[in-house]
């Protein structure tokens, strides 16, 4: 994407009522205004679901369409990417979808304890090198943050093409004695996967499927 396109999208994001772009200092130096108060933005008390590393926002939008009784927030540091999802939500009047430009490690500063019902992690960078372990979105540090913002029975969903990420996460969950609700190492060949896992496909997922890569899925609890 050219720099002019990026700048155009950044500018357009600033005009979208469903996009939030706080600075890091807005989150770390003061209490974030919507922490514990996201229901005031959505104007209802419906469950809040996060998509972490939402990319173009396909999953956030897809889930919002399928579940009008829930509120969805796509989070990514790259606003030029989720511009597409935010614009689609406005064009199609999808009022239960919003987007937040920030670092994922700050979610415990953005959401109050128990404010989130569910988390989706879709096709994250598996960060295979050992020195990148701290960046894996299912490592101990991130699980602790999810535990803080999730309700007691809150769910985490990991959908990935990375066998490494799938195995790493399962091993970590079993080692910590956390509940694995469902696991599948090839969702399109094995029966039983939830509807939203099969019905919603991201841009990158379609590329992986064209290459014949299996798509894996885990649903688990951290509390």
Short mmCIF file of C-alpha atoms in Angstrom, two decimals:
data_model
loop_
_atom_site.label_atom_id
_atom_site.label_comp_id
_atom_site.label_asym_id
_atom_site.label_seq_id
_atom_site.Cartn_x
_atom_site.Cartn_y
_atom_site.Cartn_z
CA UNK A 1 0.00 0.00 0.00
CA UNK A 2 1.40 3.40 -0.98
CA UNK A 3 2.10 6.08 1.61
CA UNK A 4 -0.56 8.36 0.09
CA UNK A 5 -3.17 5.62 0.49
CA UNK A 6 -2.14 5.05 4.09
CA UNK A 7 -2.35 8.76 4.91
CA UNK A 8 -5.77 8.95 3.27
CA UNK A 9 -7.03 6.04 5.34
CA UNK A 10 -5.57 7.44 8.56
CA UNK A 11 -7.37 10.73 7.87
CA UNK A 12 -10.62 8.95 7.07
CA UNK A 13 -10.36 6.88 10.26
CA UNK A 14 -10.35 10.14 12.21
CA UNK A 15 -13.84 10.88 10.87
CA UNK A 16 -15.30 7.48 11.76
CA UNK A 17 -17.40 7.38 14.93
CA UNK A 18 -16.62 3.67 15.32
CA UNK A 19 -12.82 4.13 15.43
CA UNK A 20 -10.72 4.99 18.48
CA UNK A 21 -7.07 5.98 18.10
CA UNK A 22 -5.68 6.96 21.52
CA UNK A 23 -1.99 7.63 21.99
CA UNK A 24 -0.05 5.31 24.28
CA UNK A 25 0.06 8.13 26.83
CA UNK A 26 -3.74 8.43 26.68
CA UNK A 27 -3.85 4.86 27.97
CA UNK A 28 -0.87 4.59 30.30
CA UNK A 29 -0.64 8.06 31.89
CA UNK A 30 -4.33 8.52 32.71
CA UNK A 31 -7.39 6.33 33.15
CA UNK A 32 -8.74 5.54 29.70
CA UNK A 33 -12.21 7.18 29.53
CA UNK A 34 -14.01 4.09 28.23
CA UNK A 35 -12.41 1.61 30.62
CA UNK A 36 -15.35 -0.09 32.34
CA UNK A 37 -17.74 2.08 30.30
CA UNK A 38 -17.77 0.55 26.82
CA UNK A 39 -21.50 -0.06 27.23
CA UNK A 40 -21.99 3.71 27.01
CA UNK A 41 -20.47 3.75 23.52
CA UNK A 42 -22.55 0.82 22.26
CA UNK A 43 -25.60 2.13 24.16
CA UNK A 44 -26.43 -1.32 25.51
CA UNK A 45 -25.20 -3.90 28.01
CA UNK A 46 -24.63 -6.69 25.48
CA UNK A 47 -21.51 -8.87 25.87
CA UNK A 48 -18.27 -7.39 24.54
CA UNK A 49 -16.07 -9.51 22.27
CA UNK A 50 -12.54 -8.55 21.18
CA UNK A 51 -10.62 -9.54 18.07
CA UNK A 52 -6.91 -9.09 18.72
CA UNK A 53 -4.74 -8.32 15.71
CA UNK A 54 -7.85 -7.83 13.60
CA UNK A 55 -6.08 -6.91 10.35
CA UNK A 56 -8.65 -5.82 7.77
CA UNK A 57 -11.44 -6.50 10.25
CA UNK A 58 -13.11 -9.35 8.36
CA UNK A 59 -13.68 -11.42 11.49
CA UNK A 60 -14.90 -8.48 13.56
CA UNK A 61 -17.43 -7.59 10.86
CA UNK A 62 -18.41 -11.21 10.19
CA UNK A 63 -19.01 -11.94 13.87
CA UNK A 64 -20.94 -8.70 14.33
CA UNK A 65 -23.28 -9.62 11.49
CA UNK A 66 -23.84 -13.12 12.86
CA UNK A 67 -24.35 -11.94 16.45
CA UNK A 68 -26.38 -8.71 16.62
CA UNK A 69 -26.87 -9.30 20.37
CA UNK A 70 -23.13 -8.88 21.05
CA UNK A 71 -20.70 -5.98 20.63
CA UNK A 72 -17.40 -6.47 18.80
CA UNK A 73 -14.17 -4.49 18.97
CA UNK A 74 -11.33 -5.15 16.52
CA UNK A 75 -7.91 -4.17 17.87
CA UNK A 76 -4.81 -3.61 15.77
CA UNK A 77 -1.88 -1.19 15.74
CA UNK A 78 -2.21 -0.77 11.96
CA UNK A 79 -5.13 1.56 11.37
CA UNK A 80 -4.68 1.57 7.60
CA UNK A 81 -5.60 -2.11 7.65
CA UNK A 82 -8.75 -2.01 9.75
CA UNK A 83 -9.93 1.05 7.82
CA UNK A 84 -11.69 -1.42 5.52
CA UNK A 85 -13.61 -3.05 8.35
CA UNK A 86 -14.53 0.28 9.93
CA UNK A 87 -15.74 1.67 6.61
CA UNK A 88 -17.78 -1.47 5.90
CA UNK A 89 -19.43 -1.19 9.32
CA UNK A 90 -20.47 2.39 8.57
CA UNK A 91 -21.60 1.65 5.01
CA UNK A 92 -23.68 -1.35 6.12
CA UNK A 93 -24.91 0.27 9.34
CA UNK A 94 -23.34 -2.39 11.55
CA UNK A 95 -23.68 -0.62 14.88
CA UNK A 96 -22.26 -3.42 17.06
CA UNK A 97 -18.74 -3.22 15.59
CA UNK A 98 -15.94 -0.80 16.50
CA UNK A 99 -12.19 -0.60 15.99
CA UNK A 100 -9.37 0.42 18.29
CA UNK A 101 -5.85 1.33 17.19
CA UNK A 102 -3.45 0.38 19.97
CA UNK A 103 -0.96 -2.21 21.17
CA UNK A 104 -2.57 -5.45 22.33
CA UNK A 105 -0.47 -5.53 25.51
CA UNK A 106 -2.44 -2.49 26.74
CA UNK A 107 -5.85 -4.16 26.84
CA UNK A 108 -5.80 -4.39 30.64
CA UNK A 109 -5.60 -0.56 30.66
CA UNK A 110 -8.47 -0.20 28.18
CA UNK A 111 -10.98 -2.68 29.60
CA UNK A 112 -12.00 -3.11 33.21
CA UNK A 113 -11.80 -6.35 35.17
CA UNK A 114 -14.44 -8.73 33.81
CA UNK A 115 -15.65 -6.31 31.13
CA UNK A 116 -15.00 -8.67 28.21
CA UNK A 117 -17.01 -11.82 27.46
CA UNK A 118 -14.86 -13.38 24.75
CA UNK A 119 -11.62 -12.94 22.81
CA UNK A 120 -10.75 -13.98 19.26
CA UNK A 121 -7.15 -14.27 18.06
CA UNK A 122 -7.17 -14.84 14.31
CA UNK A 123 -4.04 -15.77 12.39
CA UNK A 124 -1.49 -14.08 14.63
CA UNK A 125 2.21 -14.01 13.83
CA UNK A 126 3.41 -17.23 15.53
CA UNK A 127 6.72 -15.60 16.49
CA UNK A 128 8.53 -18.92 16.06
CA UNK A 129 12.01 -17.79 17.14
CA UNK A 130 12.65 -18.31 20.86
CA UNK A 131 13.70 -14.69 21.38
CA UNK A 132 10.25 -13.66 20.09
CA UNK A 133 8.39 -15.72 22.69
CA UNK A 134 7.34 -12.57 24.57
CA UNK A 135 5.40 -11.46 21.48
CA UNK A 136 3.29 -14.62 21.11
CA UNK A 137 -0.32 -13.73 21.82
CA UNK A 138 -0.90 -16.87 23.89
CA UNK A 139 2.18 -16.66 26.13
CA UNK A 140 1.94 -16.48 29.94
CA UNK A 141 1.96 -12.68 30.04
CA UNK A 142 -0.86 -12.31 27.54
CA UNK A 143 -2.91 -15.06 29.19
CA UNK A 144 -2.65 -13.10 32.44
CA UNK A 145 -4.00 -9.99 30.72
CA UNK A 146 -6.86 -11.95 29.16
CA UNK A 147 -7.66 -13.41 32.58
CA UNK A 148 -7.93 -9.91 34.00
CA UNK A 149 -10.35 -8.46 31.44
CA UNK A 150 -12.45 -11.57 30.83
CA UNK A 151 -15.53 -12.53 32.78
CA UNK A 152 -15.11 -15.66 34.98
CA UNK A 153 -16.34 -18.03 32.25
CA UNK A 154 -14.96 -15.97 29.37
CA UNK A 155 -13.66 -17.76 26.29
CA UNK A 156 -10.57 -17.32 24.14
CA UNK A 157 -10.58 -18.51 20.52
CA UNK A 158 -7.38 -19.09 18.54
CA UNK A 159 -7.69 -19.70 14.80
CA UNK A 160 -4.41 -20.12 12.95
CA UNK A 161 -2.64 -21.76 10.03
CA UNK A 162 0.45 -22.26 12.20
CA UNK A 163 0.88 -25.80 13.51
CA UNK A 164 3.60 -24.39 15.76
CA UNK A 165 1.25 -21.83 17.33
CA UNK A 166 -1.46 -24.47 17.73
CA UNK A 167 0.89 -26.93 19.44
CA UNK A 168 2.61 -24.29 21.56
CA UNK A 169 -0.72 -23.01 22.86
CA UNK A 170 -2.14 -26.46 23.59
CA UNK A 171 1.03 -27.42 25.46
CA UNK A 172 0.96 -24.25 27.51
CA UNK A 173 -2.72 -24.65 28.39
CA UNK A 174 -2.31 -28.29 29.43
CA UNK A 175 0.79 -27.44 31.44
CA UNK A 176 -1.08 -24.75 33.36
CA UNK A 177 -4.14 -26.94 33.89
CA UNK A 178 -6.42 -24.59 31.93
CA UNK A 179 -9.60 -25.88 30.32
CA UNK A 180 -9.49 -26.59 26.60
CA UNK A 181 -13.12 -26.48 25.50
CA UNK A 182 -12.48 -27.57 21.92
CA UNK A 183 -9.46 -28.20 19.69
CA UNK A 184 -9.21 -29.16 16.03
CA UNK A 185 -6.05 -29.37 13.92
CA UNK A 186 -7.91 -29.15 10.58
CA UNK A 187 -11.30 -27.45 10.86
CA UNK A 188 -12.35 -27.92 7.23
CA UNK A 189 -11.68 -31.65 7.18
CA UNK A 190 -12.81 -32.64 10.67
CA UNK A 191 -16.39 -32.20 11.80
CA UNK A 192 -17.51 -30.35 14.91
CA UNK A 193 -16.07 -26.85 14.57
CA UNK A 194 -18.34 -23.94 15.58
CA UNK A 195 -20.23 -22.22 12.77
CA UNK A 196 -18.32 -18.94 13.09
CA UNK A 197 -15.02 -20.79 12.60
CA UNK A 198 -16.15 -22.20 9.26
CA UNK A 199 -18.37 -19.43 7.91
CA UNK A 200 -15.97 -16.48 8.31
CA UNK A 201 -12.75 -16.44 6.34
CA UNK A 202 -10.14 -13.69 6.27
CA UNK A 203 -8.15 -12.54 3.25
CA UNK A 204 -5.06 -14.37 4.49
CA UNK A 205 -7.02 -17.49 5.39
CA UNK A 206 -8.21 -17.80 1.80
CA UNK A 207 -4.58 -17.60 0.67
CA UNK A 208 -3.59 -20.34 3.13
CA UNK A 209 -6.44 -22.56 1.95
CA UNK A 210 -5.42 -22.12 -1.69
CA UNK A 211 -1.99 -23.43 -0.71
CA UNK A 212 -3.58 -26.43 1.00
CA UNK A 213 -2.55 -25.40 4.52
CA UNK A 214 -4.76 -26.83 7.30
CA UNK A 215 -6.50 -24.28 9.52
CA UNK A 216 -6.42 -25.07 13.23
CA UNK A 217 -8.65 -23.87 16.06
CA UNK A 218 -8.66 -23.93 19.86
CA UNK A 219 -11.29 -22.60 22.24
CA UNK A 220 -10.17 -22.34 25.85
CA UNK A 221 -10.65 -20.68 29.22
CA UNK A 222 -8.05 -18.82 31.27
CA UNK A 223 -9.97 -18.59 34.56
#
